[in-house]
Amino acid sequence: MRNLNLKQLRAVQAIMKHGTIAAAANSLGLTPPAVTIQLKLIEDDANIILFDRTNGGLRPTVAGLAFLDAAQMIEERLRLLDDEIDAIKGLRVGSLTLGVVSTAKYFAPQLMATFRKEHPDIAIKLAIGNRAETIASLKSHEVDIALMGRPPKDIPLRSSVFGDHPLVMIAAPDHPLAKCRDISKERIAQEHFLVREPGSGTRISLEIFLSELPGRLDDLGTEMSSNETIKQAVMAGLGIAFISAHTIALELEVGKLVMLDVIGMPIRRQWFSVVRTDRVLSPAMRAFQDFLNRKGAQCLPFFEKLYPDSAATLR
């Protein structure tokens, strides 16, 4: 590995991303033979194959994935070095890639705008995905900080709470239960639910809430891919939904949706910011973490009355 250089590692990254030598060469501004040479030099030096040659393109081997992880960490460290040099020079500049689960996209712009007022020279790139996609971005070092409702347990992470995350049951204003009070779990379980994909935070919370009712989880409801689709479906009268209150602030304000008064709800969770423990915090990352600790909760949608006196807490 003594002869390994950045050009070779970047060639590995490009091949992994694009799947072919030709596409990788185009993205790097090189010729295909030049990229082929870089790959061959690595494989000869390491005495191992990094990509399997298939009819569908190049597919990384286990060794190839290890090289890719090293390349991403080195790129990450070089970017951190750039930020550190700027900090030494006294410049308040830097960059940050913020990953947020799709539920958090409703307040992420407010967070970014408020942060920018304090740090106008720090550039933030926003990456939105579902829970699985955001976790994958953390694993691949594609995001610096992630905002989510439930940190994963299979990645070494530092996590900190920056605000409350209430989960509520919603319906169309003309739903038969819209004006009912103290709706029991057994009664609400009779309704047709509109739910997110398996593995999403809200779906897991709903499954926990209904788990004591025999057989209810066998057919949880109609699965939909986004909160926006679920909200539109609820407004159309296709069913009810269990959803983050932070995704429906506008619809509640204009009367398009209502929160149902279900016993044991809202369920109170928290929003977390998470960073890999093997990351060295850049000045930009430290600034954003400090901002979240001081003002993160203030950037979340406000509800005048949300929690009843005996609101449930889900751990």
Coordinates of C-alpha atoms in Angstrom, one line a residue:
M1 CA 0.0 0.0 0.0
R2 CA 3.0 2.3 0.1
N3 CA 2.5 3.3 -3.6
L4 CA -1.2 4.0 -3.2
N5 CA -2.2 7.6 -4.1
L6 CA -5.3 9.8 -4.3
K7 CA -5.7 9.4 -8.1
Q8 CA -6.0 5.6 -7.7
L9 CA -8.5 5.9 -4.8
R10 CA -10.6 8.4 -6.7
A11 CA -10.6 6.0 -9.7
V12 CA -12.0 3.3 -7.4
Q13 CA -14.7 5.8 -6.1
A14 CA -15.7 6.7 -9.7
I15 CA -15.8 3.1 -10.9
M16 CA -18.0 2.2 -7.9
K17 CA -20.3 5.1 -8.5
H18 CA -20.7 4.7 -12.3
G19 CA -20.2 1.0 -12.8
T20 CA -18.0 1.1 -15.9
I21 CA -14.5 2.3 -16.8
A22 CA -15.8 4.6 -19.6
A23 CA -18.4 6.3 -17.3
A24 CA -15.8 6.6 -14.5
A25 CA -13.2 8.1 -16.9
N26 CA -15.8 10.6 -18.2
S27 CA -16.6 11.8 -14.6
L28 CA -12.9 12.2 -13.8
G29 CA -12.0 13.9 -17.1
L30 CA -9.6 11.1 -18.0
T31 CA -9.4 8.6 -20.8
P32 CA -10.7 5.0 -20.1
P33 CA -7.1 3.6 -20.5
A34 CA -5.9 6.0 -17.8
V35 CA -8.5 4.8 -15.4
T36 CA -7.8 1.1 -16.3
I37 CA -4.1 1.7 -15.5
Q38 CA -4.9 3.2 -12.1
L39 CA -7.1 0.3 -11.2
K40 CA -4.5 -2.3 -12.4
L41 CA -1.8 -0.6 -10.4
I42 CA -3.9 -0.9 -7.2
E43 CA -4.8 -4.5 -7.9
D44 CA -1.2 -5.5 -8.7
D45 CA 0.1 -3.7 -5.6
A46 CA -2.4 -5.2 -3.3
N47 CA -2.4 -8.6 -5.2
I48 CA -6.2 -8.7 -5.0
I49 CA -9.1 -8.1 -7.3
L50 CA -11.2 -5.0 -6.4
F51 CA -14.0 -5.4 -9.0
D52 CA -15.7 -8.4 -10.6
R53 CA -16.1 -8.0 -14.4
T54 CA -19.8 -8.8 -15.2
N55 CA -22.1 -8.3 -18.2
G56 CA -23.8 -5.6 -16.2
G57 CA -20.6 -3.7 -15.4
L58 CA -18.0 -3.7 -12.7
R59 CA -19.2 -4.9 -9.3
P60 CA -17.0 -4.3 -6.2
T61 CA -15.6 -7.3 -4.3
V62 CA -15.2 -7.3 -0.5
A63 CA -11.7 -5.9 -1.0
G64 CA -13.1 -3.3 -3.4
L65 CA -15.6 -2.2 -0.7
A66 CA -12.7 -1.9 1.8
F67 CA -10.8 0.3 -0.6
L68 CA -13.9 2.4 -1.2
D69 CA -14.4 3.0 2.6
A70 CA -10.8 4.0 2.9
A71 CA -11.1 6.4 0.0
Q72 CA -14.2 8.0 1.5
M73 CA -12.5 8.5 4.9
I74 CA -9.5 10.0 3.3
E75 CA -11.6 12.5 1.3
E76 CA -13.5 13.3 4.4
R77 CA -10.2 13.9 6.4
L78 CA -8.9 16.2 3.6
R79 CA -12.1 18.2 3.6
L80 CA -11.7 18.5 7.4
L81 CA -8.1 19.6 7.0
D82 CA -9.3 22.4 4.6
D83 CA -11.8 23.6 7.2
E84 CA -9.2 23.4 10.0
I85 CA -6.7 25.5 8.0
D86 CA -9.4 28.1 7.4
A87 CA -10.1 28.1 11.1
I88 CA -6.4 28.6 11.9
K89 CA -6.4 31.6 9.5
G90 CA -9.3 33.0 11.4
L91 CA -11.8 32.5 8.7
R92 CA -15.4 31.6 9.7
V93 CA -16.0 29.4 6.7
G94 CA -16.5 25.7 6.0
S95 CA -19.0 23.3 4.6
L96 CA -21.4 20.7 6.0
T97 CA -23.5 18.0 4.6
L98 CA -26.7 17.5 6.6
G99 CA -28.7 14.3 6.2
V100 CA -32.3 14.3 7.4
V101 CA -35.0 11.7 7.4
S102 CA -38.0 12.7 5.2
T103 CA -40.1 13.6 8.3
A104 CA -37.5 16.2 9.3
K105 CA -37.6 18.0 5.9
Y106 CA -40.5 20.0 7.2
F107 CA -38.4 21.9 9.6
A108 CA -34.8 21.5 8.2
P109 CA -35.0 24.6 6.1
Q110 CA -35.9 26.7 9.2
L111 CA -32.9 25.2 11.0
M112 CA -30.6 26.0 8.1
A113 CA -31.9 29.6 7.7
T114 CA -31.5 30.3 11.4
F115 CA -28.1 28.8 11.5
R116 CA -27.0 30.8 8.4
K117 CA -27.8 34.0 10.2
E118 CA -25.1 33.1 12.7
H119 CA -22.7 31.5 10.3
P120 CA -23.3 33.1 6.8
D121 CA -20.0 31.7 5.4
I122 CA -20.7 28.0 6.2
A123 CA -22.2 26.2 3.3
I124 CA -24.8 23.5 4.0
K125 CA -25.8 20.8 1.6
L126 CA -29.1 19.1 2.5
A127 CA -29.6 15.3 1.8
I128 CA -33.2 14.1 2.4
G129 CA -34.0 10.4 2.5
N130 CA -36.1 7.8 4.3
R131 CA -34.6 6.2 7.4
A132 CA -32.8 3.4 5.6
E133 CA -31.3 5.9 3.1
T134 CA -30.1 8.3 5.8
I135 CA -28.5 5.4 7.7
A136 CA -26.8 4.2 4.5
S137 CA -25.4 7.8 4.0
L138 CA -24.0 7.7 7.5
K139 CA -22.4 4.4 6.9
S140 CA -20.8 5.6 3.7
H141 CA -19.6 8.9 5.1
E142 CA -21.8 10.8 2.6
V143 CA -23.3 13.0 5.4
D144 CA -21.5 14.8 8.3
I145 CA -24.5 15.1 10.7
A146 CA -27.9 13.3 10.4
L147 CA -31.2 14.3 12.0
M148 CA -33.6 11.5 12.9
G149 CA -36.0 10.3 15.4
R150 CA -34.3 7.0 16.4
P151 CA -30.6 6.6 16.1
P152 CA -29.5 3.2 14.6
K153 CA -27.7 0.7 16.8
D154 CA -25.5 -0.9 14.2
I155 CA -23.2 2.1 13.7
P156 CA -20.9 3.7 16.4
L157 CA -22.6 7.1 16.9
R158 CA -22.6 10.1 19.1
S159 CA -26.2 11.3 19.5
S160 CA -27.8 14.2 21.3
V161 CA -31.4 15.3 21.7
F162 CA -32.3 18.7 20.3
G163 CA -36.1 18.8 20.6
D164 CA -39.4 16.9 21.2
H165 CA -40.9 14.8 18.4
P166 CA -44.7 14.2 19.0
L167 CA -46.5 11.5 17.1
V168 CA -50.2 11.8 16.6
M169 CA -53.2 10.2 14.9
I170 CA -54.8 12.2 12.1
A171 CA -58.0 12.1 10.1
A172 CA -60.0 14.2 7.7
P173 CA -62.2 16.8 9.4
D174 CA -65.4 15.0 8.4
H175 CA -64.2 11.6 9.8
P176 CA -66.7 10.1 12.3
L177 CA -64.1 10.1 15.0
A178 CA -63.0 13.7 14.4
K179 CA -65.1 15.1 17.3
C180 CA -64.9 12.1 19.6
R181 CA -62.9 12.3 22.9
D182 CA -60.9 9.7 24.7
I183 CA -60.9 7.2 21.8
S184 CA -59.7 3.8 23.0
K185 CA -56.9 1.8 21.5
E186 CA -59.4 -0.9 20.7
R187 CA -61.7 1.5 18.8
I188 CA -59.0 3.2 16.8
A189 CA -57.5 -0.2 15.9
Q190 CA -60.8 -0.9 13.9
E191 CA -59.9 1.9 11.4
H192 CA -58.0 1.5 8.2
F193 CA -54.5 2.8 8.6
L194 CA -52.3 4.5 5.9
V195 CA -48.7 3.6 6.9
R196 CA -45.1 4.2 5.8
E197 CA -42.7 1.5 4.6
P198 CA -41.4 -1.2 7.0
G199 CA -38.5 0.1 9.1
S200 CA -39.7 3.7 9.2
G201 CA -39.7 5.3 12.7
T202 CA -43.4 6.2 12.7
R203 CA -44.4 2.7 11.5
I204 CA -42.3 1.1 14.2
S205 CA -44.0 3.3 16.9
L206 CA -47.4 2.4 15.6
E207 CA -46.6 -1.3 15.7
I208 CA -45.5 -0.9 19.3
F209 CA -48.7 1.0 20.1
L210 CA -50.9 -1.7 18.6
S211 CA -48.8 -4.8 19.5
E212 CA -50.9 -5.8 22.5
L213 CA -54.0 -6.3 20.3
P214 CA -54.0 -9.9 19.0
G215 CA -53.7 -10.1 15.2
R216 CA -53.8 -6.4 14.5
L217 CA -50.3 -6.2 13.1
D218 CA -51.0 -9.0 10.6
D219 CA -52.6 -6.5 8.2
L220 CA -51.5 -3.1 9.5
G221 CA -52.9 -1.1 6.5
T222 CA -52.1 0.4 3.1
E223 CA -48.5 1.2 2.7
M224 CA -47.4 4.5 1.1
S225 CA -44.0 5.8 0.3
S226 CA -44.1 9.4 1.7
N227 CA -45.7 11.6 4.3
E228 CA -47.1 13.8 1.6
T229 CA -48.9 10.9 -0.1
I230 CA -50.3 9.8 3.3
K231 CA -51.6 13.3 4.1
Q232 CA -53.3 13.6 0.8
A233 CA -54.9 10.2 1.2
V234 CA -56.1 11.0 4.7
M235 CA -57.6 14.3 3.4
A236 CA -59.3 12.3 0.6
G237 CA -61.0 10.0 3.2
L238 CA -59.0 6.8 2.4
G239 CA -58.2 6.2 6.1
I240 CA -56.4 7.6 9.1
A241 CA -52.7 7.8 9.8
F242 CA -50.2 7.9 12.6
I243 CA -47.7 10.6 11.8
S244 CA -45.2 13.1 13.1
A245 CA -47.0 16.3 14.3
H246 CA -44.2 18.2 12.7
T247 CA -45.3 17.2 9.2
I248 CA -48.9 18.5 9.5
A249 CA -48.6 22.0 11.1
L250 CA -49.9 23.8 8.0
E251 CA -52.7 21.3 7.4
L252 CA -53.9 21.7 11.0
E253 CA -53.7 25.4 10.7
V254 CA -55.9 25.6 7.6
G255 CA -58.3 22.9 8.8
K256 CA -57.4 20.2 6.2
L257 CA -56.6 17.6 8.9
V258 CA -57.5 17.1 12.5
M259 CA -55.7 15.3 15.3
L260 CA -57.8 12.5 16.9
D261 CA -58.1 12.4 20.6
V262 CA -56.8 8.9 21.2
I263 CA -56.1 7.7 24.8
G264 CA -52.3 7.4 25.2
M265 CA -51.5 9.9 22.4
P266 CA -49.7 12.0 21.4
I267 CA -46.7 9.7 21.8
R268 CA -43.7 11.8 22.8
R269 CA -40.4 11.0 21.2
Q270 CA -37.3 13.1 20.5
W271 CA -35.3 14.4 17.6
F272 CA -31.6 13.4 17.6
S273 CA -28.6 14.7 15.8
V274 CA -26.1 11.9 15.2
V275 CA -22.5 11.8 14.1
R276 CA -20.2 8.9 13.6
T277 CA -17.8 8.4 16.6
D278 CA -14.9 7.8 14.1
R279 CA -15.4 11.3 12.7
V280 CA -13.2 14.2 13.8
L281 CA -15.6 17.2 14.1
S282 CA -14.8 20.0 11.7
P283 CA -15.3 23.6 12.8
A284 CA -18.5 23.7 10.8
M285 CA -19.8 20.5 12.4
R286 CA -19.0 21.9 15.9
A287 CA -20.7 25.1 15.1
F288 CA -23.9 23.3 13.9
Q289 CA -23.9 21.0 16.9
D290 CA -23.6 24.0 19.2
F291 CA -26.4 25.7 17.3
L292 CA -28.7 22.7 17.7
N293 CA -28.1 22.6 21.4
R294 CA -28.9 26.2 21.8
K295 CA -31.7 26.9 19.3
G296 CA -32.7 23.6 17.7
A297 CA -35.9 23.2 19.6
Q298 CA -37.0 26.8 18.7
C299 CA -36.9 25.9 15.0
L300 CA -39.4 23.1 15.4
P301 CA -43.1 23.8 14.6
F302 CA -45.0 25.0 17.7
F303 CA -48.4 23.7 18.8
E304 CA -50.3 25.7 21.4
K305 CA -51.9 22.5 22.9
L306 CA -50.5 19.1 22.0
Y307 CA -49.8 16.9 25.0
P308 CA -52.6 16.0 27.4
D309 CA -51.7 15.8 31.1
S310 CA -51.0 12.1 30.8
A311 CA -49.3 12.0 27.4
A312 CA -47.5 8.6 26.7
T313 CA -43.8 8.4 26.3
L314 CA -42.3 5.9 23.9
R315 CA -38.7 4.7 24.7

